[in-house]
Tab-separated table of C-alpha atoms and ligand atoms in Angstrom:
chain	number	residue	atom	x	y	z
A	3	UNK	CA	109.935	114.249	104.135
A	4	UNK	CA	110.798	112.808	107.721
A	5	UNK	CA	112.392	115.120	110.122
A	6	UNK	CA	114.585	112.525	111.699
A	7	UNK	CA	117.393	110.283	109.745
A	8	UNK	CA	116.685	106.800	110.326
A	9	UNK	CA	119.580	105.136	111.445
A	10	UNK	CA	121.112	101.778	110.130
A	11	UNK	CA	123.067	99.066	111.442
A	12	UNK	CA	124.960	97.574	108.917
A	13	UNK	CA	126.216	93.954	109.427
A	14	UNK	CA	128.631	93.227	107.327
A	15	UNK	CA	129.660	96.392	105.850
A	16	UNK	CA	132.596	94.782	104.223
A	17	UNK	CA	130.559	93.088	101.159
A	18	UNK	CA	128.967	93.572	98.210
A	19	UNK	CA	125.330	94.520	100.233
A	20	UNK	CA	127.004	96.222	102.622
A	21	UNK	CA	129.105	98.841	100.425
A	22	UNK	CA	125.999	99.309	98.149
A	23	UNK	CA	124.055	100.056	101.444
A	24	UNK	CA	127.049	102.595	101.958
A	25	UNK	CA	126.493	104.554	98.595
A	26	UNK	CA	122.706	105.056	99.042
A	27	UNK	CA	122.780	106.409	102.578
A	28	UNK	CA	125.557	108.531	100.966
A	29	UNK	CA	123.406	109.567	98.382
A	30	UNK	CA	120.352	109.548	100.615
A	31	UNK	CA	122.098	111.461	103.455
A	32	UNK	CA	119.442	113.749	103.777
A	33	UNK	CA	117.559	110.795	105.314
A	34	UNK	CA	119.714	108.201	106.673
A	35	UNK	CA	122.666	107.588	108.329
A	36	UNK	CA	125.367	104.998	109.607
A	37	UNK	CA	124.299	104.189	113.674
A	38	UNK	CA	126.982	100.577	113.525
A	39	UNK	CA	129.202	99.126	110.986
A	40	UNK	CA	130.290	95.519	111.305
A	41	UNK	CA	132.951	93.518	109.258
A	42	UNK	CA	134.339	89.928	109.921
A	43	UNK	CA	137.933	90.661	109.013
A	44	UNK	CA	138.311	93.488	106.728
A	45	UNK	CA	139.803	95.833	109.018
A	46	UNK	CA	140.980	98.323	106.465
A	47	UNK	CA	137.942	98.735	105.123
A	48	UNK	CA	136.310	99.053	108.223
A	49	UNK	CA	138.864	101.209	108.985
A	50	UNK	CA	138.260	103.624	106.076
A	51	UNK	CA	134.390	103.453	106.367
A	52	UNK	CA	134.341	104.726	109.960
A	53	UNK	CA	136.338	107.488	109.239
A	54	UNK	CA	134.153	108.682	106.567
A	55	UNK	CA	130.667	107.585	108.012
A	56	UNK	CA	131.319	108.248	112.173
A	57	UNK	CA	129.433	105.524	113.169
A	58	UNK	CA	128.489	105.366	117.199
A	59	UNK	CA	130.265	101.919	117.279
A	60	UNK	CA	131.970	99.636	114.771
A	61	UNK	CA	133.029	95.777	115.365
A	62	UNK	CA	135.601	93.797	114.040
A	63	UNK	CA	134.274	90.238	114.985
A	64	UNK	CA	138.333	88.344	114.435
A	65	UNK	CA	139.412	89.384	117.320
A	66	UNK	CA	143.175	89.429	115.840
A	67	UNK	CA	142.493	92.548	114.232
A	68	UNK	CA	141.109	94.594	117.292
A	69	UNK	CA	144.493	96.577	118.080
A	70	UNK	CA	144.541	97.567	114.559
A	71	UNK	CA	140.767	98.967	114.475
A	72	UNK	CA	140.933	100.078	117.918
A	73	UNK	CA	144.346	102.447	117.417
A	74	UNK	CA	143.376	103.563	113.885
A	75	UNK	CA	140.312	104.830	115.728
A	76	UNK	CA	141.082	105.877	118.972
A	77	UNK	CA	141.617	109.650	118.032
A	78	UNK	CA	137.759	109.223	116.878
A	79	UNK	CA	134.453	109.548	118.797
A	80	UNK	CA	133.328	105.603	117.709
A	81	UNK	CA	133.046	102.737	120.198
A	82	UNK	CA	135.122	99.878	119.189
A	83	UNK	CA	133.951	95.905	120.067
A	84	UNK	CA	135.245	92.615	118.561
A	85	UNK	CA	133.538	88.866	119.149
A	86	UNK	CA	130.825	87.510	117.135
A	87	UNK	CA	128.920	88.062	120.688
A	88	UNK	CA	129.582	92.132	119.989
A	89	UNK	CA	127.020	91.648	117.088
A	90	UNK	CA	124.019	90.464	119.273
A	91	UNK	CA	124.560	93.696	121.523
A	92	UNK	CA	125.238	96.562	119.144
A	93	UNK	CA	122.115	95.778	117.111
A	94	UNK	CA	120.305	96.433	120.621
A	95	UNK	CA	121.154	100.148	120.639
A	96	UNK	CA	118.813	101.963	121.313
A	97	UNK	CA	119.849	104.490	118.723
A	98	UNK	CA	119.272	102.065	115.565
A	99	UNK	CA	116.244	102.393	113.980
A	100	UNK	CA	116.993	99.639	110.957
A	101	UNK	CA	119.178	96.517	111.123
A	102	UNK	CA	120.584	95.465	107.473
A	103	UNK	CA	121.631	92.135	107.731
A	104	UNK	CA	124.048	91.635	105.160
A	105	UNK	CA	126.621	89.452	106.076
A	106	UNK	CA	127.089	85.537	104.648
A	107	UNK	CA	125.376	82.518	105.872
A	108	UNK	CA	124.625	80.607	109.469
A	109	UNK	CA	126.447	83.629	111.009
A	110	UNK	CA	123.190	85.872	110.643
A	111	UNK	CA	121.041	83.650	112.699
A	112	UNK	CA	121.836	84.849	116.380
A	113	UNK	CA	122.155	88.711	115.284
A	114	UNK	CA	119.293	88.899	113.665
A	115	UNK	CA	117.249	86.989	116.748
A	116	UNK	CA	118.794	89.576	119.119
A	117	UNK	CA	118.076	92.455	116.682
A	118	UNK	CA	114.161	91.296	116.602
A	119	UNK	CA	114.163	90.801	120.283
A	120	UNK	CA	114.810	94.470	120.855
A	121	UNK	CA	112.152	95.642	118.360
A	122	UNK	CA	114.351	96.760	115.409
A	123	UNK	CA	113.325	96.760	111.930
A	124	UNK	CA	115.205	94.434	109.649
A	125	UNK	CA	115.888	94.564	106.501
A	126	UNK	CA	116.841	91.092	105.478
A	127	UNK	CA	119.627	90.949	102.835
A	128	UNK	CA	120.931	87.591	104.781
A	129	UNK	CA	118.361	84.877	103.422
A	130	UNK	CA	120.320	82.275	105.290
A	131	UNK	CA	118.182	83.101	108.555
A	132	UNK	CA	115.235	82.544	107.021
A	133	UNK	CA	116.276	78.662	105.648
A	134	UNK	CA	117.508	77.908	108.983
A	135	UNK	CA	114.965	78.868	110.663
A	136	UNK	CA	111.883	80.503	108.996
A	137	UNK	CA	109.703	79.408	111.517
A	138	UNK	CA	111.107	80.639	115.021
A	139	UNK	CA	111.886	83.742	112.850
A	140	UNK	CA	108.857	84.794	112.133
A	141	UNK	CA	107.060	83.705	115.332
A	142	UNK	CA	109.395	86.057	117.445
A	143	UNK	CA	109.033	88.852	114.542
A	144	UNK	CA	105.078	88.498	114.901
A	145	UNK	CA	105.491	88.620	118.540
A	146	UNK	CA	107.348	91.920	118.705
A	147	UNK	CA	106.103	93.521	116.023
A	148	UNK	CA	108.562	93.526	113.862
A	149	UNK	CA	108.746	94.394	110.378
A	150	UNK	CA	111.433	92.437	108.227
A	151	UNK	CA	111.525	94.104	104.654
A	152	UNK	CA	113.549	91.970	102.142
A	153	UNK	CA	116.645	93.196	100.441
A	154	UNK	CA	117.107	90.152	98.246
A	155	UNK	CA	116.070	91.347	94.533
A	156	UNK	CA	113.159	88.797	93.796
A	157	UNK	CA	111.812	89.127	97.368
A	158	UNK	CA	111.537	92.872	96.918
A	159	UNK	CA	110.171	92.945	93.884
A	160	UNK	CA	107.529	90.349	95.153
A	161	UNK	CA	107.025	92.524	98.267
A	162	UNK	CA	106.557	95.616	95.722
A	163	UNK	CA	103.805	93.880	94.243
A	164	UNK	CA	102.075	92.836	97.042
A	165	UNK	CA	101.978	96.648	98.527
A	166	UNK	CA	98.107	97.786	98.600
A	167	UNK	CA	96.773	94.206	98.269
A	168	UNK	CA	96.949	93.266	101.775
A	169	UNK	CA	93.737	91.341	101.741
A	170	UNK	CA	94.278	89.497	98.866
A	171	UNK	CA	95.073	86.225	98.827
A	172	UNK	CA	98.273	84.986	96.773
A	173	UNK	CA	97.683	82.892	94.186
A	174	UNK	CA	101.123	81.640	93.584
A	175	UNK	CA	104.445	83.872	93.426
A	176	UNK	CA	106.783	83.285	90.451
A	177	UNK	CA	110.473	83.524	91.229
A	178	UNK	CA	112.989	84.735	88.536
A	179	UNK	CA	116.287	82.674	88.232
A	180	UNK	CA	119.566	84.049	85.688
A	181	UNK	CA	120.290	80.319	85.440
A	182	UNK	CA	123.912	81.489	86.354
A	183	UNK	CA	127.294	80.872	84.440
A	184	UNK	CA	126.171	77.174	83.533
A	185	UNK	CA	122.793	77.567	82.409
A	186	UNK	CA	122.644	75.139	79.585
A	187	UNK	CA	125.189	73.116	80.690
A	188	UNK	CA	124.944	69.211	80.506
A	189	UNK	CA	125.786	66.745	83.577
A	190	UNK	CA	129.045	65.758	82.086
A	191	UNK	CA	130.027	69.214	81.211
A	192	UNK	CA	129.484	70.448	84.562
A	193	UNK	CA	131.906	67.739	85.911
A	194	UNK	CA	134.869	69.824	85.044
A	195	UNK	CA	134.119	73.475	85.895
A	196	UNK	CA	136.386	75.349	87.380
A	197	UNK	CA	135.419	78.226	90.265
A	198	UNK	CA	136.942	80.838	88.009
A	199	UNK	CA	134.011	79.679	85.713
A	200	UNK	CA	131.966	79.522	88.415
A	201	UNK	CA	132.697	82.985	89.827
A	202	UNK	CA	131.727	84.855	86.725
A	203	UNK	CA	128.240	85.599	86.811
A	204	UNK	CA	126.984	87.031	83.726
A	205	UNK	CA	124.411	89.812	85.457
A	206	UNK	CA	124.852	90.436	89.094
A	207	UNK	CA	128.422	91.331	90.857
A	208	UNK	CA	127.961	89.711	94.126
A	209	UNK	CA	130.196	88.143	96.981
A	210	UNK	CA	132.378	84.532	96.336
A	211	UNK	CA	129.428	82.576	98.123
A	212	UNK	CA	126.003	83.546	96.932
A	213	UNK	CA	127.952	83.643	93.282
A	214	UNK	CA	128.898	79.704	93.555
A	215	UNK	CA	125.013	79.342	94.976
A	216	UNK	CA	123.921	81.155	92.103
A	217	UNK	CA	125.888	79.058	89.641
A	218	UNK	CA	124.465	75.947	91.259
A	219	UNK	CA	120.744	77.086	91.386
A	220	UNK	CA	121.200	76.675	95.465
A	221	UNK	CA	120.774	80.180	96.035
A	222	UNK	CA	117.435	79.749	93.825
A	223	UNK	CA	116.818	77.029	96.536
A	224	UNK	CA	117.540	79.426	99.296
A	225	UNK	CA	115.235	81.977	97.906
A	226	UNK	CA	112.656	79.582	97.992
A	227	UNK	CA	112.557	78.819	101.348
A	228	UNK	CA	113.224	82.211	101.929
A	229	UNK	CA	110.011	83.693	100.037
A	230	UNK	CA	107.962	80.880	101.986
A	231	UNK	CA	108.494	82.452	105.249
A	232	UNK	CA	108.295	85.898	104.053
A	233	UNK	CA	105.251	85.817	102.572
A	234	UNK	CA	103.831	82.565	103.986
A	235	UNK	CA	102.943	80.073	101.180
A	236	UNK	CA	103.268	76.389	100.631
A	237	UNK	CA	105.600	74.585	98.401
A	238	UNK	CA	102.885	74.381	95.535
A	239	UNK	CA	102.720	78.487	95.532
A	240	UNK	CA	106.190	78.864	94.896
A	241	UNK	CA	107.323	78.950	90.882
A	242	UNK	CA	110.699	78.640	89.447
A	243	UNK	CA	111.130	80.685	86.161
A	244	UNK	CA	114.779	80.814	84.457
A	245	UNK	CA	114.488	84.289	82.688
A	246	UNK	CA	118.154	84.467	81.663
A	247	UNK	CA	118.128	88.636	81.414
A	248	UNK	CA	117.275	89.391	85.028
A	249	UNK	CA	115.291	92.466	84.425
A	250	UNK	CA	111.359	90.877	85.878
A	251	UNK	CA	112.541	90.398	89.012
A	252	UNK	CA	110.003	88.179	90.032
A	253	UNK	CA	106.329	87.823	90.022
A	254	UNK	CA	103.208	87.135	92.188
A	255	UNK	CA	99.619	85.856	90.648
A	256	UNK	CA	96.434	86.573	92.989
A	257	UNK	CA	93.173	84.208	92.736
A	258	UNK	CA	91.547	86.329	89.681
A	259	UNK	CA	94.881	84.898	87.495
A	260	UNK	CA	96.485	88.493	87.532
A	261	UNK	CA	100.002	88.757	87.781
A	262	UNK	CA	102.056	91.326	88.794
A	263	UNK	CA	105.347	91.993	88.144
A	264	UNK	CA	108.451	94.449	89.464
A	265	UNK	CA	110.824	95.333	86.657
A	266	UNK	CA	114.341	97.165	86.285
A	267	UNK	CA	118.038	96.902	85.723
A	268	UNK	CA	119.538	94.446	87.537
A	269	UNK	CA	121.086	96.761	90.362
A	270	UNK	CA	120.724	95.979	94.052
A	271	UNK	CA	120.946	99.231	95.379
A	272	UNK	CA	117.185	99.641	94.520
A	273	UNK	CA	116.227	97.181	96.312
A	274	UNK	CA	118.385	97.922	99.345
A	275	UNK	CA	117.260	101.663	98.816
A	276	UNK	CA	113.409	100.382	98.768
A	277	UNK	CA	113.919	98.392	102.578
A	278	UNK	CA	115.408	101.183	104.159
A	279	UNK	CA	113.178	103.953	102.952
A	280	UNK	CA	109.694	101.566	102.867
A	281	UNK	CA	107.395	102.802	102.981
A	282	UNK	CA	108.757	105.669	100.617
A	283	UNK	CA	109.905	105.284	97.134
A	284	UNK	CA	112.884	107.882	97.063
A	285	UNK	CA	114.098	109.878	93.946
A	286	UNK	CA	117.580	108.643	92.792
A	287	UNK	CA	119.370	108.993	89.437
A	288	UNK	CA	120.136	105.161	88.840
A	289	UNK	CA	120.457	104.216	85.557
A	290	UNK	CA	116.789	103.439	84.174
A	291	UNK	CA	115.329	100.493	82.265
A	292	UNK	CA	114.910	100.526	78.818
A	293	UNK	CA	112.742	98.307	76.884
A	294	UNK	CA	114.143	98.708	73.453
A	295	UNK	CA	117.688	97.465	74.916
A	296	UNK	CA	115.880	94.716	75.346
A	297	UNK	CA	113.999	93.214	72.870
A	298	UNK	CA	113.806	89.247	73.553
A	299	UNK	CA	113.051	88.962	77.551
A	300	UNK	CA	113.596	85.035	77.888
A	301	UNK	CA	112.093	81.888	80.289
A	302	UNK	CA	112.335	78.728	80.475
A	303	UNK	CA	112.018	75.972	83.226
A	304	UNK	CA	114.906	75.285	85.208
A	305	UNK	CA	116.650	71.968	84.772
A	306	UNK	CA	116.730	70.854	88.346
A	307	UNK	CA	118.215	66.788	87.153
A	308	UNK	CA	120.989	68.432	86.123
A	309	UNK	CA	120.881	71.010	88.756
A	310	UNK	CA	119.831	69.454	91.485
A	311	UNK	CA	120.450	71.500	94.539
A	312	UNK	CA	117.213	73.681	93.730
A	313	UNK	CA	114.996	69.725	93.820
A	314	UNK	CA	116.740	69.613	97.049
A	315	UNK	CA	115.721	72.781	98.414
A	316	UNK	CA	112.116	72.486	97.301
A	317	UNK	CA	112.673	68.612	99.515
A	318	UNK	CA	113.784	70.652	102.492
A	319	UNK	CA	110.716	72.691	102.230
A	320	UNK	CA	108.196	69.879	102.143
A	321	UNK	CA	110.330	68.044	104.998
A	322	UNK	CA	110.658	71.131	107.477
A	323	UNK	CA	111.733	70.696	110.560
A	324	UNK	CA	115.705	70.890	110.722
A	325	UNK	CA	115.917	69.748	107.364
A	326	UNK	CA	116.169	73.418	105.652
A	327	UNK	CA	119.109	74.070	108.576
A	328	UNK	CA	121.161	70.802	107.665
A	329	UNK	CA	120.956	71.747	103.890
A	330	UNK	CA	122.009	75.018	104.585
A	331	UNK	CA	124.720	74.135	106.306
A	332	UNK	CA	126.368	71.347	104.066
A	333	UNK	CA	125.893	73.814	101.544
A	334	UNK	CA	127.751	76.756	103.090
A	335	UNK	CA	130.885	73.942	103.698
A	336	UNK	CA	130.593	72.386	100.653
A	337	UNK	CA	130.998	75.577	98.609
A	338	UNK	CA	133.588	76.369	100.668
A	339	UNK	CA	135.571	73.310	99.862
A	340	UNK	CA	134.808	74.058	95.717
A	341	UNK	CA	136.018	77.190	96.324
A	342	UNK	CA	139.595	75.211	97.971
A	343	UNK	CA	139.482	72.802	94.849
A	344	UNK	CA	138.623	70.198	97.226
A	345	UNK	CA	135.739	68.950	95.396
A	346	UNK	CA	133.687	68.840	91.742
A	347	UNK	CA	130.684	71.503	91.450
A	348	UNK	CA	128.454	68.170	90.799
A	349	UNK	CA	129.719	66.794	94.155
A	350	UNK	CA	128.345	69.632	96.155
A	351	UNK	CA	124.542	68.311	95.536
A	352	UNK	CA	125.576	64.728	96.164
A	353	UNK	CA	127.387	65.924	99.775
A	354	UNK	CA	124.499	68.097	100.288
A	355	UNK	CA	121.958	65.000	99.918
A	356	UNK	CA	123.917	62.664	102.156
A	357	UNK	CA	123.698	65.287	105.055
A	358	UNK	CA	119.892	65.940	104.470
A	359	UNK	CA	119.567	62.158	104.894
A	360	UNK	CA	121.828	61.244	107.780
A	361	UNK	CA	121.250	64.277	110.355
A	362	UNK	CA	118.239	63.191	112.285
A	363	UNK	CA	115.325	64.693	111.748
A	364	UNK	CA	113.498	67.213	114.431
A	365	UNK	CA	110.313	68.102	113.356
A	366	UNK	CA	109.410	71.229	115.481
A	367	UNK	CA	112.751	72.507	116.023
A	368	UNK	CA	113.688	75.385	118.392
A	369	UNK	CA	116.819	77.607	118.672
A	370	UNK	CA	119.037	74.647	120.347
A	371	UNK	CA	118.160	72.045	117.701
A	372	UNK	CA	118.786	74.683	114.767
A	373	UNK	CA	122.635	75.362	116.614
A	374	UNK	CA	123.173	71.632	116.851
A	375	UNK	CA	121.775	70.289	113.576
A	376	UNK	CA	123.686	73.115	112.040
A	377	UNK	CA	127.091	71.626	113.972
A	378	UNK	CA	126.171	68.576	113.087
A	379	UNK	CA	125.569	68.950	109.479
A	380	UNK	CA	128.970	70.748	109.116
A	381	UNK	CA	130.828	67.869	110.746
A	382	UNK	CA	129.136	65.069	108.261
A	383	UNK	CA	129.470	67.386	105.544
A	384	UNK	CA	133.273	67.518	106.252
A	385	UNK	CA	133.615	63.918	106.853
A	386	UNK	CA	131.763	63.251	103.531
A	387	UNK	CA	134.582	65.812	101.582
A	388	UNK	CA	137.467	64.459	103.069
A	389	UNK	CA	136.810	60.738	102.347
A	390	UNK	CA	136.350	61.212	98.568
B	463	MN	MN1	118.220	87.041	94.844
């Protein structure tokens, strides 16, 4: 048992991560509590979760919803900021003790730098930051010392696995995949999906965007890239394996042909609960696993021609450079634009594609070329969209 609470930054407190993160410290009080609480725009919620959780500080990054937050507060002992800028300098307290990054996309890049810059632990829920830009990443996190545990369910699990084999080489890792809504699904099939179809995962709850990624295996991309940085492997060590049940959360094989595995319901508080109490394993009452629910555990290989954003991700990998960035990018506007009706879920890969081939390529990027290759990408990617 520690004798001080670790306290957490949580960015993006508004989301699906971020009120899960909520319910374990409250059930883990004893041992952690809220230092920050960020949202983008959900200033009610924000709003409500301050009042309950004190926080030292909270922002609201749209600025257009400052008065609100900053009057429904004011009778309150919590500092009040707004401005995506606000998120680089909270995380810098020196009161927090653990950064969850658990907001959406691009917008985790710059927070997360400045969070690793002043020595603070990460847990890394945001696996956009680490497809941008794995590299400078995890240079500056070697650098400073800095621990980044992931949050992201087959990244924990393969980070469970690896715990006590530290000299060990990895084999290859074996990433789990639901296969999503579609799985199944021929081309022309897929043509006319709707994102009501699309938003109806059939085993995790999650937010609009890494739903839609999940439905077109790009979040399976993402992971990839992600789990390369993490745990430092090439292309050829990273495994796709659809296992339609989500309960083997992934796997990693060492050199003797072992494999290991991390099992359980298919809940994300435990693996949100495992970053911010590593190197603990702490008692909770979640509902437990039970292998005679579960007779028939399923795989089979993805079908990346029909779903071809996770082909493109492993491409990205083997490129490097910018190229991860630029696919990231497209991707977060051309799921955007599904999500408007503006385009066909099989015309997100093709967009994607285009923008991986037109941005020019930088081959040892550094933070400018990541913010302009991300701009760029997004401009392309909207030209593309609005010319079909
Ligand atoms: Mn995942």
């Amino acid at each position: 048992m520690q004798e001080k609470k670790k306290k957490i930054a949580i960015l993006g407190s508004s989301g699906s991560i971020g009120t899960q993160a909520l319910e374990v410290i409250e059930e883990q009080s004893h041992l952690f509590e809220v230092e920050i609480l960020t949202v983008n725009k959900s200033a009610d919620l924000l709003i409500e979760q301050a009042k309950k959780f004190r926080p030292n500080a909270v922002v609201i990054v749209d600025q257009a919803f400052y008065n609100q937050v900053n009057n429904a507060l004011f009778d309150y002992d919590i500092k009040v900021y707004t401005g995506a800028e606000a998120l680089e300098q909270v995380v810098t307290f020196n009161e927090v003790d653990i950064v969850l990054t658990a907001l959406v996309g691009y917008a985790g890049l710059q927070p997360t730098i400045s969070a690793i810059n002043a020595g603070k632990t990460i847990a890394l829920a945001n696996k956009e930051t680490l497809v941008v830009a794995g590299e400078l990443i995890t240079r500056l996190a070697r650098e400073k010392g800095v621990n980044i545990l992931p949050v992201d369910s087959e990244h924990s699990a393969i980070f469970q696995c690896l715990t006590g084999e530290y000299m060990n080489p990895i084999e290859k890792i074996i990433l789990t995949a639901s296969g999503g809504p579609f799985r199944g699904k021929t081309a022309e099939e897929l043509k006319a999906v709707t994102k009501v179809q699309a938003l109806k995962h059939p085993n995790w709850d999650m937010g609009a965007k890494i739903t839609i990624d999940s439905a077109s295996l790009m979040n399976k991309g993402l992971e990839v890239i992600e789990a390369k940085w993490l745990f430092n492997l090439n292309p050829e060590q990273i495994e796709v394996v659809v296992h339609p049940q989500s309960i083997i959360h992934s796997l990693v094989q060492f050199e003797d042909g072992s494999i290991k595995a991390q099992l359980g319901l298919p809940d994300m508080k435990l693996p949100i609960q495992y970053a911010m109490g590593f190197p603990e394993r702490l008692k909770n009452d979640f509902t437990r696993f039970n292998f005679l629910d579960y007779p028939q555990l399923g795989f089979e290989a993805p079908d990346t021609k029909t779903f071809r954003n996770l082909a493109l991700a492993f491409s990205a990998l083997k490129k490097g450079g910018n190229v991860p960035c630029v696919m990231n990018a497209a991707n977060e506007v051309v799921v955007a634009a599904f999500l408007e009706d503006k385009i066909g879920f099989l015309e997100m890969s093709e967009v994607i594609e285009r923008c991986m081939d037109e941005i020019p390529f930088v081959e040892k990027p550094e933070l400018e070329d990541y913010i302009q290759s991300d701009k760029q990408a997004r401009t392309v990617a909207q030209r593309i969209i609005e010319s079909v």
